[in-house]
mmCIF file of C-alpha atoms in Angstrom:
data_model
loop_
_atom_site.group_PDB
_atom_site.id
_atom_site.type_symbol
_atom_site.label_atom_id
_atom_site.label_comp_id
_atom_site.label_asym_id
_atom_site.label_seq_id
_atom_site.Cartn_x
_atom_site.Cartn_y
_atom_site.Cartn_z
ATOM 1 C CA MET W 1 0.000 0.000 0.000
ATOM 2 C CA LYS W 2 1.373 3.374 -1.024
ATOM 3 C CA PHE W 3 0.946 6.344 1.305
ATOM 4 C CA LEU W 4 1.204 10.046 0.539
ATOM 5 C CA VAL W 5 2.102 12.059 3.657
ATOM 6 C CA VAL W 6 1.474 15.797 3.246
ATOM 7 C CA GLU W 7 3.006 17.789 6.084
ATOM 8 C CA ASP W 8 4.872 21.113 6.143
ATOM 9 C CA SER W 9 6.837 20.308 9.301
ATOM 10 C CA GLY W 10 9.940 18.314 8.442
ATOM 11 C CA THR W 11 9.965 16.780 11.909
ATOM 12 C CA MET W 12 6.338 15.679 11.665
ATOM 13 C CA ARG W 13 6.842 14.224 8.199
ATOM 14 C CA ARG W 14 9.533 11.985 9.589
ATOM 15 C CA VAL W 15 7.511 11.127 12.717
ATOM 16 C CA VAL W 16 4.547 10.046 10.580
ATOM 17 C CA GLU W 17 6.760 8.173 8.140
ATOM 18 C CA ASN W 18 8.527 6.428 11.008
ATOM 19 C CA SER W 19 5.201 5.462 12.575
ATOM 20 C CA LEU W 20 3.974 4.069 9.254
ATOM 21 C CA ASN W 21 7.168 2.047 8.856
ATOM 22 C CA LYS W 22 6.774 0.727 12.363
ATOM 23 C CA ILE W 23 3.267 -0.562 11.694
ATOM 24 C CA GLY W 24 4.332 -2.160 8.476
ATOM 25 C CA TYR W 25 3.836 0.396 5.724
ATOM 26 C CA ASP W 26 7.131 1.085 3.985
ATOM 27 C CA ASP W 27 5.975 2.627 0.714
ATOM 28 C CA VAL W 28 5.660 6.282 1.678
ATOM 29 C CA VAL W 29 5.843 9.409 -0.482
ATOM 30 C CA THR W 30 6.124 12.742 1.337
ATOM 31 C CA ALA W 31 5.072 16.240 0.317
ATOM 32 C CA GLU W 32 6.017 19.536 1.970
ATOM 33 C CA ASP W 33 2.664 21.301 1.606
ATOM 34 C CA GLY W 34 -0.724 21.045 -0.044
ATOM 35 C CA ARG W 35 0.486 22.187 -3.438
ATOM 36 C CA ASP W 36 3.351 19.676 -3.361
ATOM 37 C CA GLY W 37 0.855 17.039 -2.258
ATOM 38 C CA LEU W 38 -1.439 17.693 -5.204
ATOM 39 C CA SER W 39 1.480 17.483 -7.610
ATOM 40 C CA LYS W 40 2.598 14.158 -6.119
ATOM 41 C CA PHE W 41 -0.826 12.589 -5.997
ATOM 42 C CA ASP W 42 -1.634 10.125 -8.743
ATOM 43 C CA ALA W 43 -3.509 6.889 -9.225
ATOM 44 C CA SER W 44 -0.720 4.919 -7.541
ATOM 45 C CA ILE W 45 -1.472 6.515 -4.143
ATOM 46 C CA ASP W 46 -3.635 4.272 -1.979
ATOM 47 C CA PHE W 47 -3.897 6.391 1.149
ATOM 48 C CA VAL W 48 -3.396 10.089 1.962
ATOM 49 C CA ILE W 49 -2.378 11.423 5.358
ATOM 50 C CA THR W 50 -2.435 15.199 5.549
ATOM 51 C CA ASP W 51 -1.885 18.044 7.980
ATOM 52 C CA TRP W 52 -4.393 20.923 7.977
ATOM 53 C CA ASN W 53 -2.370 24.102 8.566
ATOM 54 C CA MET W 54 0.053 24.564 5.715
ATOM 55 C CA PRO W 55 0.999 27.655 3.695
ATOM 56 C CA ASP W 56 -0.620 28.397 0.353
ATOM 57 C CA VAL W 57 -2.658 25.217 -0.188
ATOM 58 C CA SER W 58 -3.950 23.919 3.159
ATOM 59 C CA GLY W 59 -4.825 20.356 4.000
ATOM 60 C CA LEU W 60 -8.514 21.241 3.750
ATOM 61 C CA ASP W 61 -7.932 22.703 0.269
ATOM 62 C CA LEU W 62 -6.076 19.539 -0.672
ATOM 63 C CA VAL W 63 -8.953 17.341 0.483
ATOM 64 C CA GLN W 64 -11.517 19.417 -1.398
ATOM 65 C CA GLU W 65 -9.355 19.352 -4.508
ATOM 66 C CA LEU W 66 -8.894 15.599 -4.342
ATOM 67 C CA ARG W 67 -12.571 14.928 -3.693
ATOM 68 C CA SER W 68 -13.524 16.932 -6.759
ATOM 69 C CA SER W 69 -11.151 14.987 -8.996
ATOM 70 C CA SER W 70 -11.803 11.614 -10.559
ATOM 71 C CA GLU W 71 -8.543 10.131 -9.258
ATOM 72 C CA GLY W 72 -8.929 11.368 -5.703
ATOM 73 C CA GLU W 73 -12.675 11.189 -5.122
ATOM 74 C CA SER W 74 -12.487 7.876 -3.283
ATOM 75 C CA VAL W 75 -8.933 7.707 -1.971
ATOM 76 C CA PRO W 76 -8.877 7.214 1.826
ATOM 77 C CA ILE W 77 -7.823 10.427 3.587
ATOM 78 C CA LEU W 78 -6.722 10.764 7.193
ATOM 79 C CA MET W 79 -6.159 14.220 8.622
ATOM 80 C CA VAL W 80 -3.479 14.615 11.324
ATOM 81 C CA THR W 81 -3.577 18.083 12.867
ATOM 82 C CA THR W 82 -3.435 20.156 16.036
ATOM 83 C CA ARG W 83 -6.863 21.604 15.239
ATOM 84 C CA SER W 84 -9.355 20.121 17.650
ATOM 85 C CA VAL W 85 -12.286 22.527 17.812
ATOM 86 C CA ARG W 86 -15.441 20.568 17.045
ATOM 87 C CA GLU W 87 -16.486 22.948 14.260
ATOM 88 C CA ASP W 88 -13.149 22.380 12.523
ATOM 89 C CA ILE W 89 -13.479 18.625 12.821
ATOM 90 C CA VAL W 90 -17.003 18.777 11.397
ATOM 91 C CA THR W 91 -15.720 20.962 8.550
ATOM 92 C CA ALA W 92 -13.047 18.383 7.774
ATOM 93 C CA ALA W 93 -15.622 15.594 7.827
ATOM 94 C CA LYS W 94 -17.899 17.511 5.453
ATOM 95 C CA ALA W 95 -14.961 18.170 3.123
ATOM 96 C CA GLY W 96 -14.464 14.451 2.733
ATOM 97 C CA VAL W 97 -11.885 13.449 5.351
ATOM 98 C CA ASP W 98 -12.387 9.804 6.331
ATOM 99 C CA ASN W 99 -10.918 10.034 9.806
ATOM 100 C CA TYR W 100 -9.136 12.477 12.053
ATOM 101 C CA ILE W 101 -6.158 12.357 14.412
ATOM 102 C CA VAL W 102 -5.290 15.125 16.864
ATOM 103 C CA LYS W 103 -1.602 15.906 17.401
ATOM 104 C CA PRO W 104 0.368 14.881 19.307
ATOM 105 C CA PHE W 105 -0.719 11.365 18.439
ATOM 106 C CA ASN W 106 0.174 7.903 19.576
ATOM 107 C CA PRO W 107 1.362 5.481 16.831
ATOM 108 C CA GLN W 108 -1.214 3.008 18.088
ATOM 109 C CA VAL W 109 -3.955 5.532 17.294
ATOM 110 C CA LEU W 110 -2.500 5.952 13.812
ATOM 111 C CA ARG W 111 -2.708 2.230 13.225
ATOM 112 C CA GLU W 112 -6.297 2.074 14.533
ATOM 113 C CA LYS W 113 -7.481 4.944 12.351
ATOM 114 C CA ILE W 114 -5.850 3.544 9.225
ATOM 115 C CA ASP W 115 -7.427 0.164 9.919
ATOM 116 C CA ASP W 116 -10.824 1.765 10.538
ATOM 117 C CA VAL W 117 -10.679 3.677 7.266
ATOM 118 C CA LEU W 118 -9.548 0.637 5.295
ATOM 119 C CA ASP W 119 -12.260 -1.470 6.921
ATOM 120 C CA GLY W 120 -14.802 1.166 5.990
ATOM 121 C CA ASP W 121 -15.595 2.046 9.618
ATOM 122 C CA GLY W 122 -14.100 5.477 9.535
ATOM 123 C CA GLY W 123 -15.678 7.201 6.673
ATOM 124 C CA MET L 1 -81.319 118.038 21.878
ATOM 125 C CA THR L 2 -78.530 119.272 24.127
ATOM 126 C CA ALA L 3 -79.316 116.642 26.612
ATOM 127 C CA SER L 4 -79.622 114.197 23.876
ATOM 128 C CA THR L 5 -76.375 115.418 22.411
ATOM 129 C CA GLY L 6 -74.873 115.505 25.880
ATOM 130 C CA THR L 7 -75.949 112.022 26.517
ATOM 131 C CA SER L 8 -74.642 110.962 23.223
ATOM 132 C CA GLU L 9 -71.339 112.675 23.881
ATOM 133 C CA ASP L 10 -71.250 111.231 27.352
ATOM 134 C CA ALA L 11 -71.791 107.834 25.899
ATOM 135 C CA GLY L 12 -69.032 108.475 23.390
ATOM 136 C CA ASP L 13 -66.737 109.716 26.142
ATOM 137 C CA GLY L 14 -67.581 106.668 28.193
ATOM 138 C CA ASP L 15 -66.715 104.353 25.368
ATOM 139 C CA SER L 16 -63.548 106.233 24.715
ATOM 140 C CA LEU L 17 -62.674 106.131 28.382
ATOM 141 C CA ARG L 18 -63.370 102.408 28.517
ATOM 142 C CA ARG L 19 -61.230 101.899 25.465
ATOM 143 C CA THR L 20 -58.490 104.023 26.982
ATOM 144 C CA LEU L 21 -58.755 102.199 30.294
ATOM 145 C CA GLY L 22 -58.711 98.916 28.435
ATOM 146 C CA GLU L 23 -55.606 99.975 26.565
ATOM 147 C CA ILE L 24 -53.956 101.077 29.820
ATOM 148 C CA GLU L 25 -54.845 97.765 31.405
ATOM 149 C CA GLU L 26 -53.386 95.935 28.459
ATOM 150 C CA GLN L 27 -50.214 98.000 28.618
ATOM 151 C CA VAL L 28 -49.966 97.456 32.367
ATOM 152 C CA ALA L 29 -50.478 93.772 31.787
ATOM 153 C CA GLU L 30 -47.807 93.785 29.116
ATOM 154 C CA LEU L 31 -45.519 95.793 31.310
ATOM 155 C CA THR L 32 -46.144 93.455 34.176
ATOM 156 C CA ALA L 33 -45.530 90.510 31.953
ATOM 157 C CA SER L 34 -42.493 92.252 30.528
ATOM 158 C CA ASP L 35 -41.172 92.932 33.974
ATOM 159 C CA GLY L 36 -41.654 89.286 34.881
ATOM 160 C CA SER L 37 -39.883 88.144 31.722
ATOM 161 C CA LEU L 38 -37.036 90.519 32.299
ATOM 162 C CA GLN L 39 -36.819 89.291 35.806
ATOM 163 C CA GLU L 40 -36.694 85.722 34.591
ATOM 164 C CA LYS L 41 -34.196 86.610 31.902
ATOM 165 C CA SER L 42 -32.077 88.325 34.405
ATOM 166 C CA GLU L 43 -32.156 85.296 36.712
ATOM 167 C CA LEU L 44 -31.463 82.947 33.786
ATOM 168 C CA GLY L 45 -28.587 85.139 32.719
ATOM 169 C CA GLU L 46 -27.112 84.936 36.191
ATOM 170 C CA ASP L 47 -27.516 81.160 36.137
ATOM 171 C CA LEU L 48 -25.886 80.936 32.706
ATOM 172 C CA ASP L 49 -23.050 83.111 33.859
ATOM 173 C CA GLY L 50 -22.503 80.679 36.702
ATOM 174 C CA VAL L 51 -22.580 77.667 34.414
ATOM 175 C CA VAL L 52 -20.254 79.308 31.913
ATOM 176 C CA SER L 53 -17.827 80.218 34.671
ATOM 177 C CA GLU L 54 -17.917 76.683 36.012
ATOM 178 C CA LEU L 55 -17.448 75.211 32.528
ATOM 179 C CA THR L 56 -14.566 77.562 31.834
ATOM 180 C CA ALA L 57 -12.915 76.478 35.045
ATOM 181 C CA ARG L 58 -13.420 72.821 34.223
ATOM 182 C CA LEU L 59 -12.136 73.264 30.674
ATOM 183 C CA ALA L 60 -9.063 74.935 32.083
ATOM 184 C CA THR L 61 -8.510 71.913 34.307
ATOM 185 C CA VAL L 62 -9.052 69.517 31.397
ATOM 186 C CA GLU L 63 -6.627 71.522 29.287
ATOM 187 C CA GLU L 64 -4.049 71.342 32.054
ATOM 188 C CA GLU L 65 -4.518 67.591 32.323
ATOM 189 C CA LEU L 66 -4.296 67.173 28.552
ATOM 190 C CA GLN L 67 -1.125 69.219 28.472
ATOM 191 C CA ARG L 68 0.301 67.058 31.241
ATOM 192 C CA ALA L 69 -0.719 63.864 29.408
ATOM 193 C CA LEU L 70 0.775 65.098 26.151
ATOM 194 C CA GLY L 71 3.931 65.963 28.041
ATOM 195 C CA VAL L 72 4.146 62.422 29.385
ATOM 196 C CA LEU L 73 3.505 61.023 25.894
ATOM 197 C CA ALA L 74 6.163 63.274 24.439
ATOM 198 C CA GLU L 75 8.597 62.034 27.078
ATOM 199 C CA SER L 76 7.744 58.428 26.206
ATOM 200 C CA ARG L 77 8.114 59.094 22.483
ATOM 201 C CA SER L 78 11.603 57.659 22.279
ATOM 202 C CA ASP L 79 10.595 54.660 24.403
ATOM 203 C CA LEU L 80 7.647 54.001 22.084
ATOM 204 C CA ARG L 81 9.820 54.317 19.016
ATOM 205 C CA GLN L 82 12.457 52.018 20.494
ATOM 206 C CA LEU L 83 9.809 49.462 21.397
ATOM 207 C CA ALA L 84 8.199 49.550 17.956
ATOM 208 C CA GLU L 85 11.349 49.725 15.884
ATOM 209 C CA GLN L 86 13.890 47.788 17.889
ATOM 210 C CA ARG L 87 12.759 45.729 20.848
ATOM 211 C CA LEU L 88 9.739 44.050 19.239
ATOM 212 C CA PRO L 89 11.568 43.236 15.991
ATOM 213 C CA ASP L 90 14.517 41.950 18.050
ATOM 214 C CA THR L 91 12.176 39.731 20.039
ATOM 215 C CA GLN L 92 10.635 38.397 16.835
ATOM 216 C CA GLU L 93 14.069 37.702 15.457
ATOM 217 C CA LYS L 94 14.999 35.781 18.608
ATOM 218 C CA LEU L 95 11.791 33.775 18.393
ATOM 219 C CA ALA L 96 12.503 32.916 14.759
ATOM 220 C CA GLU L 97 16.037 31.949 15.783
ATOM 221 C CA ALA L 98 14.728 29.712 18.590
ATOM 222 C CA ASN L 99 12.217 28.154 16.212
ATOM 223 C CA SER L 100 14.871 27.444 13.626
ATOM 224 C CA ALA L 101 17.289 26.090 16.242
ATOM 225 C CA THR L 102 14.758 23.633 17.651
ATOM 226 C CA GLU L 103 13.882 22.483 14.141
ATOM 227 C CA VAL L 104 17.534 21.871 13.304
ATOM 228 C CA ALA L 105 18.098 20.135 16.638
ATOM 229 C CA ALA L 106 15.013 17.943 16.156
ATOM 230 C CA SER L 107 16.175 17.052 12.660
ATOM 231 C CA ARG L 108 19.623 16.044 13.944
ATOM 232 C CA MET L 109 18.062 14.003 16.722
ATOM 233 C CA MET L 110 15.869 12.307 14.141
ATOM 234 C CA ASP L 111 18.940 11.477 12.026
ATOM 235 C CA ARG L 112 20.651 9.850 15.005
ATOM 236 C CA LEU L 113 17.553 8.011 16.111
ATOM 237 C CA GLU L 114 16.901 6.622 12.653
ATOM 238 C CA ARG L 115 20.531 5.555 12.430
ATOM 239 C CA ALA L 116 20.209 3.882 15.829
ATOM 240 C CA LEU L 117 17.102 2.049 14.601
ATOM 241 C CA GLU L 118 19.041 0.816 11.570
ATOM 242 C CA LEU L 119 21.839 -0.450 13.808
ATOM 243 C CA VAL L 120 19.390 -2.246 16.062
ATOM 244 C CA SER L 121 17.768 -3.768 13.012
ATOM 245 C CA GLU L 122 21.134 -4.918 11.656
ATOM 246 C CA LEU L 123 21.806 -6.711 14.923
ATOM 247 C CA ASP L 124 18.871 -8.942 14.007
ATOM 248 C CA LEU L 125 18.211 -9.770 17.622
ATOM 249 C CA PRO L 126 15.741 -12.567 18.348
ATOM 250 C CA ALA L 127 12.287 -11.742 19.629
ATOM 251 C CA GLY L 128 11.906 -11.228 23.347
ATOM 252 C CA THR L 129 15.362 -9.784 23.845
ATOM 253 C CA SER L 130 16.300 -6.325 25.074
ATOM 254 C CA GLY L 131 16.985 -5.361 21.450
ATOM 255 C CA GLN L 132 13.255 -5.181 20.813
ATOM 256 C CA GLU L 133 12.771 -3.071 23.898
ATOM 257 C CA LEU L 134 15.509 -0.754 22.667
ATOM 258 C CA GLU L 135 13.791 -0.470 19.292
ATOM 259 C CA GLN L 136 10.511 0.346 20.994
ATOM 260 C CA GLU L 137 12.214 3.010 23.108
ATOM 261 C CA LEU L 138 13.757 4.571 20.014
ATOM 262 C CA HIS L 139 10.361 4.739 18.326
ATOM 263 C CA GLU L 140 8.931 6.369 21.441
ATOM 264 C CA VAL L 141 11.650 9.023 21.391
ATOM 265 C CA ILE L 142 11.015 9.699 17.711
ATOM 266 C CA ASN L 143 7.322 10.066 18.414
ATOM 267 C CA SER L 144 7.992 12.496 21.249
ATOM 268 C CA LEU L 145 9.623 14.839 18.733
ATOM 269 C CA GLN L 146 6.120 15.883 17.695
ATOM 270 C CA PHE L 147 6.490 18.584 20.335
ATOM 271 C CA GLN L 148 8.735 20.478 17.918
ATOM 272 C CA ASP L 149 5.970 20.931 15.351
ATOM 273 C CA ILE L 150 3.524 22.086 18.011
ATOM 274 C CA THR L 151 5.899 24.509 19.761
ATOM 275 C CA SER L 152 6.895 25.832 16.353
ATOM 276 C CA GLN L 153 3.241 26.700 15.657
ATOM 277 C CA GLN L 154 2.961 28.327 19.083
ATOM 278 C CA ILE L 155 6.093 30.408 18.454
ATOM 279 C CA ARG L 156 4.839 31.514 15.043
ATOM 280 C CA HIS L 157 1.555 32.557 16.626
ATOM 281 C CA VAL L 158 3.360 34.631 19.291
ATOM 282 C CA SER L 159 5.553 36.154 16.598
ATOM 283 C CA THR L 160 2.476 37.158 14.598
ATOM 284 C CA VAL L 161 0.909 38.778 17.653
ATOM 285 C CA LEU L 162 4.142 40.715 18.257
ATOM 286 C CA ARG L 163 4.189 41.861 14.640
ATOM 287 C CA ASP L 164 0.617 43.135 15.003
ATOM 288 C CA THR L 165 1.559 44.938 18.208
ATOM 289 C CA GLU L 166 4.505 46.520 16.441
ATOM 290 C CA ARG L 167 2.213 47.755 13.656
ATOM 291 C CA ARG L 168 -0.321 49.125 16.108
ATOM 292 C CA LEU L 169 2.390 50.961 18.036
ATOM 293 C CA GLY L 170 3.566 52.409 14.730
ATOM 294 C CA SER L 171 0.022 53.640 14.060
ATOM 295 C CA LEU L 172 -0.187 55.099 17.557
ATOM 296 C CA ALA L 173 3.115 56.925 17.118
ATOM 297 C CA SER L 174 1.871 58.276 13.813
ATOM 298 C CA VAL L 175 -1.331 59.616 15.365
ATOM 299 C CA LEU L 176 0.363 61.068 18.435
ATOM 300 C CA PHE L 177 3.522 62.468 16.956
ATOM 301 C CA GLY L 178 2.805 62.557 13.234
ATOM 302 C CA GLU L 179 5.841 60.414 12.636
ATOM 303 C CA GLU L 180 6.565 58.676 9.392
ATOM 304 C CA ARG L 181 6.775 54.953 9.828
ATOM 305 C CA THR L 182 9.508 52.877 8.348
ATOM 306 C CA PRO L 183 8.522 50.835 5.268
ATOM 307 C CA ASP L 184 9.064 47.568 7.122
ATOM 308 C CA SER L 185 6.861 48.595 10.039
ATOM 309 C CA GLY L 186 3.949 46.863 8.399
ATOM 310 C CA ALA L 187 1.214 49.363 9.073
ATOM 311 C CA GLY L 188 2.864 51.897 6.822
ATOM 312 C CA ALA L 189 3.304 49.341 4.118
ATOM 313 C CA ASN L 190 -0.371 48.464 4.362
ATOM 314 C CA GLY L 191 -1.387 52.082 4.200
ATOM 315 C CA VAL L 192 -2.671 53.384 7.494
ATOM 316 C CA GLY L 193 -5.972 55.146 7.302
ATOM 317 C CA ASP L 194 -6.942 53.562 4.036
ATOM 318 C CA GLY L 195 -9.747 51.715 5.740
ATOM 319 C CA GLY L 196 -8.145 48.371 5.135
ATOM 320 C CA ASP L 197 -5.557 48.590 7.844
ATOM 321 C CA ASP L 198 -7.656 47.261 10.700
ATOM 322 C CA HIS L 199 -8.774 44.405 8.505
ATOM 323 C CA ALA L 200 -5.138 43.608 7.792
ATOM 324 C CA PHE L 201 -4.541 43.390 11.531
ATOM 325 C CA GLU L 202 -7.469 41.037 11.983
ATOM 326 C CA ASP L 203 -6.305 38.813 9.192
ATOM 327 C CA SER L 204 -2.720 38.708 10.352
ATOM 328 C CA ALA L 205 -3.743 37.225 13.720
ATOM 329 C CA GLU L 206 -4.219 33.964 11.814
ATOM 330 C CA GLY L 207 -0.909 34.404 10.061
ATOM 331 C CA ASP L 208 -0.514 32.804 6.642
ATOM 332 C CA GLY L 209 -2.544 29.772 7.626
ATOM 333 C CA SER L 210 0.583 27.694 8.173
ATOM 334 C CA PHE L 211 0.004 27.414 11.905
ATOM 335 C CA ASP L 212 -2.833 26.763 14.297
ATOM 336 C CA PRO L 213 -3.091 29.629 16.833
ATOM 337 C CA ASP L 214 -4.564 27.155 19.329
ATOM 338 C CA ALA L 215 -1.923 24.457 18.870
ATOM 339 C CA THR L 216 -1.123 22.745 22.158
ATOM 340 C CA THR L 217 0.514 19.635 23.512
ATOM 341 C CA ASP L 218 -2.045 19.447 26.336
ATOM 342 C CA GLY L 219 -5.105 17.234 26.532
ATOM 343 C CA ALA L 220 -4.460 15.353 23.309
ATOM 344 C CA SER L 221 -6.494 12.376 24.501
ATOM 345 C CA ASP L 222 -9.563 14.481 25.346
ATOM 346 C CA ARG L 223 -9.273 16.361 22.069
ATOM 347 C CA GLN L 224 -8.999 13.060 20.194
ATOM 348 C CA ASP L 225 -12.252 12.012 21.899
ATOM 349 C CA VAL L 226 -13.991 15.001 20.295
ATOM 350 C CA ALA L 227 -12.735 13.927 16.873
ATOM 351 C CA ASP L 228 -13.843 10.350 17.532
ATOM 352 C CA GLU L 229 -17.327 11.578 18.453
ATOM 353 C CA VAL L 230 -17.631 13.430 15.163
ATOM 354 C CA PHE L 231 -16.340 10.537 13.086
ATOM 355 C CA GLY L 232 -18.118 8.003 15.355
#
């Protein structure tokens, strides 16, 4: 399974990538912001993990863009962000996010959310 | 005839007298009324004089206080300028420096930790040994580096607030002292008084959208519960 991790923090990109490796997912592509994420997304991507707050093209913009495209309309998307106000979370859900993780996260939670989304329980 | 004429004249005199008396009464009434009005006007005038005197005295006091306040402001002019043009920008620079330093340090730590993980992996230690525990510990340390992203967002938020404060102080200095602001003071660059300046301040509180002003390391579990409720 090929993951696209979109995150503007270099540290967080590596934390997420490391967590994915640890739970058994080694095929990971990273992007530095939403615009980079859109340019790196193609039909080979099986799962998108994205931050929300990023310059220029935000994670929410990325989700909306993907959901309106034929290639990205059904790709599983997990948002990993510090934003935890209920209204924001509802906004993300309405935009098409399949599940949501609040930073700082536990790798176990990452595994659970990915499993939920893949099992169809999280979106 | 005479009597008749006399009577007629008497009647005419009586009418005339009544008219005259009526006119006198009216004039007396007017005079009386006029006297009363003058009296009232005179009293009102005295009252107004008192009010005007009191107001003049109060205005003099207010003027004195304003002069004193302006004097204090003039004395603090250099302090205000130093704060807006030097101390706040210096503080922002230090924050940016701290942010950059922690990012570099976190990146170096990550390099070492990943290298350590590789070494542990190369040892190919059997399950149940301390090697696995070591690997788990290394992953935990890597995960704890998430703090850097969160503190970085907090620092950027503080820096944005400082930049807004700097701009507002620049506007204040402009209003109080009519000073020209430097091009990099922000408010000047945005055009103070163009009606869009306050809006620029409001917008800048959110920065460029690259950080969450409410980012925190606290209560992650409770906040995750909120997300789980929504996504049920």
